[in-house]
């Protein structure tokens, strides 16, 4: 009885080499995974990986929208800058009132205006990661998301020496799986917000001010865009109004530390000091 023909009978070298080729493919796939792990370890060891995973992150929340705190503490957060004209104006307003804030900066803008980034840090504010180009992260592959965060982080560290401790996804667009691996790899919690001033939908400073004053409560994370001139125009009345209501301003890291019971440098002084500013004087 004649032996059935193999599909590779016309190509005997393929029949002989098929198992070998299969093994090579499996080894190549394993090798790629190994190389990725080795690269990650090298980035951690060299300090080029932002906030490498540590025991400190174990059990930490993956994201925040507001925080339970004892006292009238809130965090002002400013997105999408720095902007050449608006951010320096905002910094003047914050300095006049003794207010510290958190700036979620876009990497390309940081690279374009390094002197403003350095001033943000010199004035005692907190820098945070808002990606390199402000894309929709939830629609991107992991490697592209990783590049966005890493490039932004590297720019901030190179310009100011300040290591960002958190990030905010543009448009708040991020998946649960992405939040988890970003925390594991970068050590970044995802920061959302509890008060949206609406400055992407209105250019009316009075409407922006009213919404913030109406919606803010202790532990609030307030979202404003210093990219917009009308948002910065709304800040004097907004900040004065919040101060008149008795709210105290802290950075995001300080607000998270208060919520978890940890103390950070400067937290005691900021929490206990009275404002040295008369509302309406700026």
Tab-separated table of C-alpha atoms in Angstrom:
chain	number	residue	atom	x	y	z
A	1	UNK	CA	0.000	0.000	0.000
A	2	UNK	CA	1.403	3.364	-1.014
A	3	UNK	CA	2.125	5.780	1.823
A	4	UNK	CA	-0.159	8.870	1.706
A	5	UNK	CA	1.553	11.927	0.351
A	6	UNK	CA	2.444	14.661	2.806
A	7	UNK	CA	1.388	18.211	1.930
A	8	UNK	CA	5.105	18.911	1.847
A	9	UNK	CA	5.990	15.919	-0.355
A	10	UNK	CA	6.912	18.218	-3.189
A	11	UNK	CA	9.061	20.166	-0.793
A	12	UNK	CA	10.880	17.516	1.206
A	13	UNK	CA	13.141	20.047	2.887
A	14	UNK	CA	10.040	21.731	4.385
A	15	UNK	CA	8.773	18.441	5.798
A	16	UNK	CA	12.095	17.845	7.459
A	17	UNK	CA	12.496	21.335	8.774
A	18	UNK	CA	8.957	22.144	9.916
A	19	UNK	CA	9.450	20.959	13.542
A	20	UNK	CA	12.704	22.900	13.697
A	21	UNK	CA	11.049	26.075	12.393
A	22	UNK	CA	8.248	25.697	14.927
A	23	UNK	CA	10.756	25.446	17.767
A	24	UNK	CA	12.613	28.492	16.494
A	25	UNK	CA	9.379	30.514	16.421
A	26	UNK	CA	8.528	29.544	20.008
A	27	UNK	CA	12.022	30.435	21.208
A	28	UNK	CA	11.903	33.758	19.373
A	29	UNK	CA	8.623	34.678	21.069
A	30	UNK	CA	10.026	33.781	24.468
A	31	UNK	CA	13.129	35.779	23.677
A	32	UNK	CA	11.126	38.918	22.915
A	33	UNK	CA	9.339	38.662	26.263
A	34	UNK	CA	12.639	38.136	28.022
A	35	UNK	CA	14.191	41.162	26.307
A	36	UNK	CA	11.249	43.351	27.338
A	37	UNK	CA	11.665	42.285	30.964
A	38	UNK	CA	15.398	42.880	30.846
A	39	UNK	CA	14.882	46.342	29.345
A	40	UNK	CA	12.389	47.192	32.052
A	41	UNK	CA	14.802	46.073	34.780
A	42	UNK	CA	17.576	48.145	33.214
A	43	UNK	CA	15.310	51.211	33.102
A	44	UNK	CA	14.480	50.754	36.783
A	45	UNK	CA	18.150	50.302	37.698
A	46	UNK	CA	19.259	53.325	35.677
A	47	UNK	CA	16.537	55.584	37.027
A	48	UNK	CA	14.935	56.221	33.627
A	49	UNK	CA	11.729	54.427	34.620
A	50	UNK	CA	9.446	56.818	36.479
A	51	UNK	CA	8.635	55.816	40.061
A	52	UNK	CA	9.481	52.089	39.777
A	53	UNK	CA	7.135	49.771	41.670
A	54	UNK	CA	7.801	49.600	45.390
A	55	UNK	CA	6.281	48.298	48.579
A	56	UNK	CA	4.847	51.802	49.101
A	57	UNK	CA	2.441	51.242	46.226
A	58	UNK	CA	1.183	47.926	47.547
A	59	UNK	CA	-2.499	48.257	48.355
A	60	UNK	CA	-2.632	51.906	47.257
A	61	UNK	CA	-5.757	53.025	45.351
A	62	UNK	CA	-5.372	52.937	41.587
A	63	UNK	CA	-7.245	56.220	41.139
A	64	UNK	CA	-8.723	59.212	42.943
A	65	UNK	CA	-11.671	61.521	42.267
A	66	UNK	CA	-11.834	63.095	45.715
A	67	UNK	CA	-10.455	62.182	49.124
A	68	UNK	CA	-11.899	61.915	52.641
A	69	UNK	CA	-9.979	64.411	54.793
A	70	UNK	CA	-10.319	65.905	58.250
A	71	UNK	CA	-10.611	69.598	57.582
A	72	UNK	CA	-11.437	72.009	54.735
A	73	UNK	CA	-8.588	70.929	52.469
A	74	UNK	CA	-8.841	70.959	48.674
A	75	UNK	CA	-6.499	70.559	45.697
A	76	UNK	CA	-6.461	72.975	42.770
A	77	UNK	CA	-5.191	71.166	39.682
A	78	UNK	CA	-4.312	72.854	36.406
A	79	UNK	CA	-4.112	70.930	33.125
A	80	UNK	CA	-2.571	71.205	29.658
A	81	UNK	CA	0.055	73.897	30.270
A	82	UNK	CA	2.340	75.501	30.565
A	83	UNK	CA	1.024	78.307	28.358
A	84	UNK	CA	3.276	81.229	27.532
A	85	UNK	CA	0.975	84.010	28.787
A	86	UNK	CA	-1.606	82.318	30.982
A	87	UNK	CA	0.522	80.161	33.285
A	88	UNK	CA	2.811	82.990	34.500
A	89	UNK	CA	-0.310	85.104	35.216
A	90	UNK	CA	-1.784	82.223	37.187
A	91	UNK	CA	1.449	81.718	39.116
A	92	UNK	CA	1.386	85.393	40.116
A	93	UNK	CA	-2.160	84.971	41.438
A	94	UNK	CA	-1.252	81.860	43.423
A	95	UNK	CA	1.882	83.459	44.876
A	96	UNK	CA	-0.057	86.549	45.974
A	97	UNK	CA	-2.420	84.307	47.930
A	98	UNK	CA	0.109	81.820	49.297
A	99	UNK	CA	-1.664	78.979	47.487
A	100	UNK	CA	0.061	75.778	46.343
A	101	UNK	CA	-1.373	73.808	43.430
A	102	UNK	CA	-0.645	70.820	41.210
A	103	UNK	CA	0.138	71.281	37.516
A	104	UNK	CA	-0.572	68.390	35.146
A	105	UNK	CA	1.657	69.520	32.308
A	106	UNK	CA	1.811	68.275	28.718
A	107	UNK	CA	5.365	67.178	27.874
A	108	UNK	CA	5.605	69.044	24.579
A	109	UNK	CA	4.527	72.272	26.267
A	110	UNK	CA	6.980	71.700	29.089
A	111	UNK	CA	9.779	71.300	26.588
A	112	UNK	CA	8.634	74.463	24.777
A	113	UNK	CA	8.565	76.590	27.973
A	114	UNK	CA	11.168	75.144	30.358
A	115	UNK	CA	11.511	78.426	32.250
A	116	UNK	CA	7.849	78.218	33.309
A	117	UNK	CA	8.309	74.623	34.476
A	118	UNK	CA	11.254	75.706	36.602
A	119	UNK	CA	9.225	78.544	38.071
A	120	UNK	CA	6.353	76.185	38.967
A	121	UNK	CA	8.776	74.103	41.005
A	122	UNK	CA	10.588	77.134	42.484
A	123	UNK	CA	7.248	78.549	43.658
A	124	UNK	CA	6.551	75.343	45.588
A	125	UNK	CA	3.908	73.794	43.370
A	126	UNK	CA	3.712	70.157	42.318
A	127	UNK	CA	4.406	68.860	38.814
A	128	UNK	CA	2.460	65.880	37.492
A	129	UNK	CA	2.383	63.920	34.249
A	130	UNK	CA	-0.285	64.685	31.624
A	131	UNK	CA	1.376	62.736	28.769
A	132	UNK	CA	3.575	64.010	25.952
A	133	UNK	CA	0.992	64.991	23.293
A	134	UNK	CA	-2.382	64.836	25.119
A	135	UNK	CA	-3.818	61.786	23.262
A	136	UNK	CA	-6.796	59.562	24.015
A	137	UNK	CA	-4.960	56.854	25.986
A	138	UNK	CA	-7.816	54.363	26.173
A	139	UNK	CA	-7.630	53.920	22.381
A	140	UNK	CA	-3.872	53.302	22.288
A	141	UNK	CA	-1.628	50.255	22.529
A	142	UNK	CA	0.338	49.793	25.736
A	143	UNK	CA	3.676	50.623	24.139
A	144	UNK	CA	2.334	53.944	22.828
A	145	UNK	CA	0.871	54.824	26.239
A	146	UNK	CA	4.181	53.908	27.851
A	147	UNK	CA	6.050	56.205	25.468
A	148	UNK	CA	3.668	59.100	26.148
A	149	UNK	CA	4.172	58.868	29.901
A	150	UNK	CA	7.891	58.163	29.764
A	151	UNK	CA	8.735	61.039	27.396
A	152	UNK	CA	6.744	63.490	29.494
A	153	UNK	CA	8.363	62.243	32.683
A	154	UNK	CA	11.856	62.462	31.216
A	155	UNK	CA	11.264	66.042	30.054
A	156	UNK	CA	10.040	67.181	33.469
A	157	UNK	CA	12.946	65.563	35.290
A	158	UNK	CA	15.483	66.940	32.800
A	159	UNK	CA	14.098	70.481	33.034
A	160	UNK	CA	13.359	70.743	36.748
A	161	UNK	CA	14.822	67.737	38.557
A	162	UNK	CA	11.333	67.089	39.960
A	163	UNK	CA	9.988	63.547	39.656
A	164	UNK	CA	6.245	63.397	38.917
A	165	UNK	CA	4.390	61.138	41.335
A	166	UNK	CA	1.100	60.796	39.479
A	167	UNK	CA	-0.594	61.334	36.128
A	168	UNK	CA	-3.933	62.395	34.736
A	169	UNK	CA	-5.200	60.792	31.516
A	170	UNK	CA	-6.306	63.400	28.955
A	171	UNK	CA	-10.110	63.609	28.794
A	172	UNK	CA	-10.174	61.216	31.762
A	173	UNK	CA	-10.008	58.425	29.183
A	174	UNK	CA	-8.309	55.330	30.607
A	175	UNK	CA	-9.263	51.667	31.047
A	176	UNK	CA	-9.166	49.691	34.286
A	177	UNK	CA	-6.457	47.445	32.879
A	178	UNK	CA	-4.342	50.449	31.869
A	179	UNK	CA	-4.672	52.017	35.312
A	180	UNK	CA	-3.365	48.813	36.858
A	181	UNK	CA	-0.276	48.355	34.683
A	182	UNK	CA	0.579	52.074	34.836
A	183	UNK	CA	0.559	51.877	38.629
A	184	UNK	CA	2.633	48.683	38.541
A	185	UNK	CA	5.197	50.046	36.086
A	186	UNK	CA	5.363	53.773	36.804
A	187	UNK	CA	4.042	53.921	40.353
A	188	UNK	CA	1.474	56.491	39.175
A	189	UNK	CA	-2.018	56.658	40.654
A	190	UNK	CA	-4.600	57.949	38.178
A	191	UNK	CA	-5.947	61.355	39.185
A	192	UNK	CA	-9.422	62.314	38.036
A	193	UNK	CA	-11.462	65.158	39.565
A	194	UNK	CA	-14.614	65.820	41.562
A	195	UNK	CA	-15.161	69.411	40.376
A	196	UNK	CA	-15.021	70.189	36.652
A	197	UNK	CA	-15.095	73.964	36.169
A	198	UNK	CA	-16.502	73.488	32.668
A	199	UNK	CA	-13.940	75.718	30.984
A	200	UNK	CA	-13.861	73.432	27.941
A	201	UNK	CA	-17.533	74.203	27.352
A	202	UNK	CA	-17.782	77.863	28.326
A	203	UNK	CA	-15.526	80.890	28.015
A	204	UNK	CA	-17.449	82.820	30.660
A	205	UNK	CA	-15.229	83.485	33.723
A	206	UNK	CA	-18.274	84.155	35.911
A	207	UNK	CA	-19.783	80.761	35.026
A	208	UNK	CA	-16.470	79.025	35.752
A	209	UNK	CA	-16.166	80.763	39.119
A	210	UNK	CA	-19.773	79.979	40.065
A	211	UNK	CA	-19.461	76.303	39.260
A	212	UNK	CA	-16.318	75.864	41.348
A	213	UNK	CA	-17.714	77.788	44.332
A	214	UNK	CA	-20.973	75.812	44.195
A	215	UNK	CA	-19.511	72.314	43.779
A	216	UNK	CA	-16.429	72.392	46.008
A	217	UNK	CA	-16.432	70.530	49.318
A	218	UNK	CA	-13.619	69.247	51.594
A	219	UNK	CA	-11.380	66.737	49.841
A	220	UNK	CA	-12.309	68.052	46.399
A	221	UNK	CA	-10.007	67.788	43.381
A	222	UNK	CA	-10.745	70.800	41.186
A	223	UNK	CA	-10.026	70.680	37.448
A	224	UNK	CA	-9.062	73.894	35.618
A	225	UNK	CA	-7.145	74.390	32.356
A	226	UNK	CA	-4.436	77.047	32.514
A	227	UNK	CA	-4.209	76.664	28.738
A	228	UNK	CA	-7.317	78.909	28.485
A	229	UNK	CA	-7.131	82.654	29.132
A	230	UNK	CA	-10.766	82.731	30.326
A	231	UNK	CA	-9.986	80.091	32.946
A	232	UNK	CA	-7.137	82.158	34.362
A	233	UNK	CA	-9.364	85.263	34.222
A	234	UNK	CA	-11.790	83.415	36.510
A	235	UNK	CA	-9.194	82.529	39.120
A	236	UNK	CA	-8.941	85.721	41.238
A	237	UNK	CA	-12.631	85.667	42.159
A	238	UNK	CA	-12.633	81.869	42.420
A	239	UNK	CA	-9.654	81.649	44.746
A	240	UNK	CA	-10.878	84.565	46.860
A	241	UNK	CA	-14.309	82.977	47.123
A	242	UNK	CA	-12.874	79.620	48.208
A	243	UNK	CA	-10.686	81.310	50.794
A	244	UNK	CA	-13.680	83.286	52.097
A	245	UNK	CA	-15.497	79.969	52.599
A	246	UNK	CA	-12.608	78.752	54.740
A	247	UNK	CA	-11.044	76.268	52.336
A	248	UNK	CA	-7.309	75.507	52.587
A	249	UNK	CA	-5.237	74.674	49.528
A	250	UNK	CA	-2.784	71.761	49.318
A	251	UNK	CA	-1.082	69.841	46.525
A	252	UNK	CA	-2.406	66.494	45.341
A	253	UNK	CA	0.379	64.611	47.117
A	254	UNK	CA	-0.430	66.410	50.351
A	255	UNK	CA	-4.145	65.740	49.987
A	256	UNK	CA	-3.477	62.031	49.418
A	257	UNK	CA	-1.135	61.962	52.407
A	258	UNK	CA	-3.778	63.580	54.628
A	259	UNK	CA	-6.334	61.008	53.512
A	260	UNK	CA	-4.024	58.086	54.229
A	261	UNK	CA	-2.794	59.484	57.536
A	262	UNK	CA	0.776	60.025	56.307
A	263	UNK	CA	2.627	63.301	56.839
A	264	UNK	CA	4.596	65.062	54.149
A	265	UNK	CA	7.172	67.826	54.332
A	266	UNK	CA	5.431	71.163	54.596
A	267	UNK	CA	2.002	69.677	55.221
A	268	UNK	CA	1.830	70.805	58.866
A	269	UNK	CA	2.847	74.357	57.996
A	270	UNK	CA	0.422	74.621	55.060
A	271	UNK	CA	-2.450	73.149	57.009
A	272	UNK	CA	-2.029	75.403	60.049
A	273	UNK	CA	-0.878	78.713	58.563
A	274	UNK	CA	-3.394	81.499	57.966
A	275	UNK	CA	-3.516	83.159	54.535
A	276	UNK	CA	-1.477	86.355	54.331
A	277	UNK	CA	-3.719	87.718	51.641
A	278	UNK	CA	-6.735	90.001	51.579
A	279	UNK	CA	-9.337	88.746	49.085
A	280	UNK	CA	-9.704	91.036	46.106
A	281	UNK	CA	-6.296	92.712	46.390
A	282	UNK	CA	-4.923	91.124	43.209
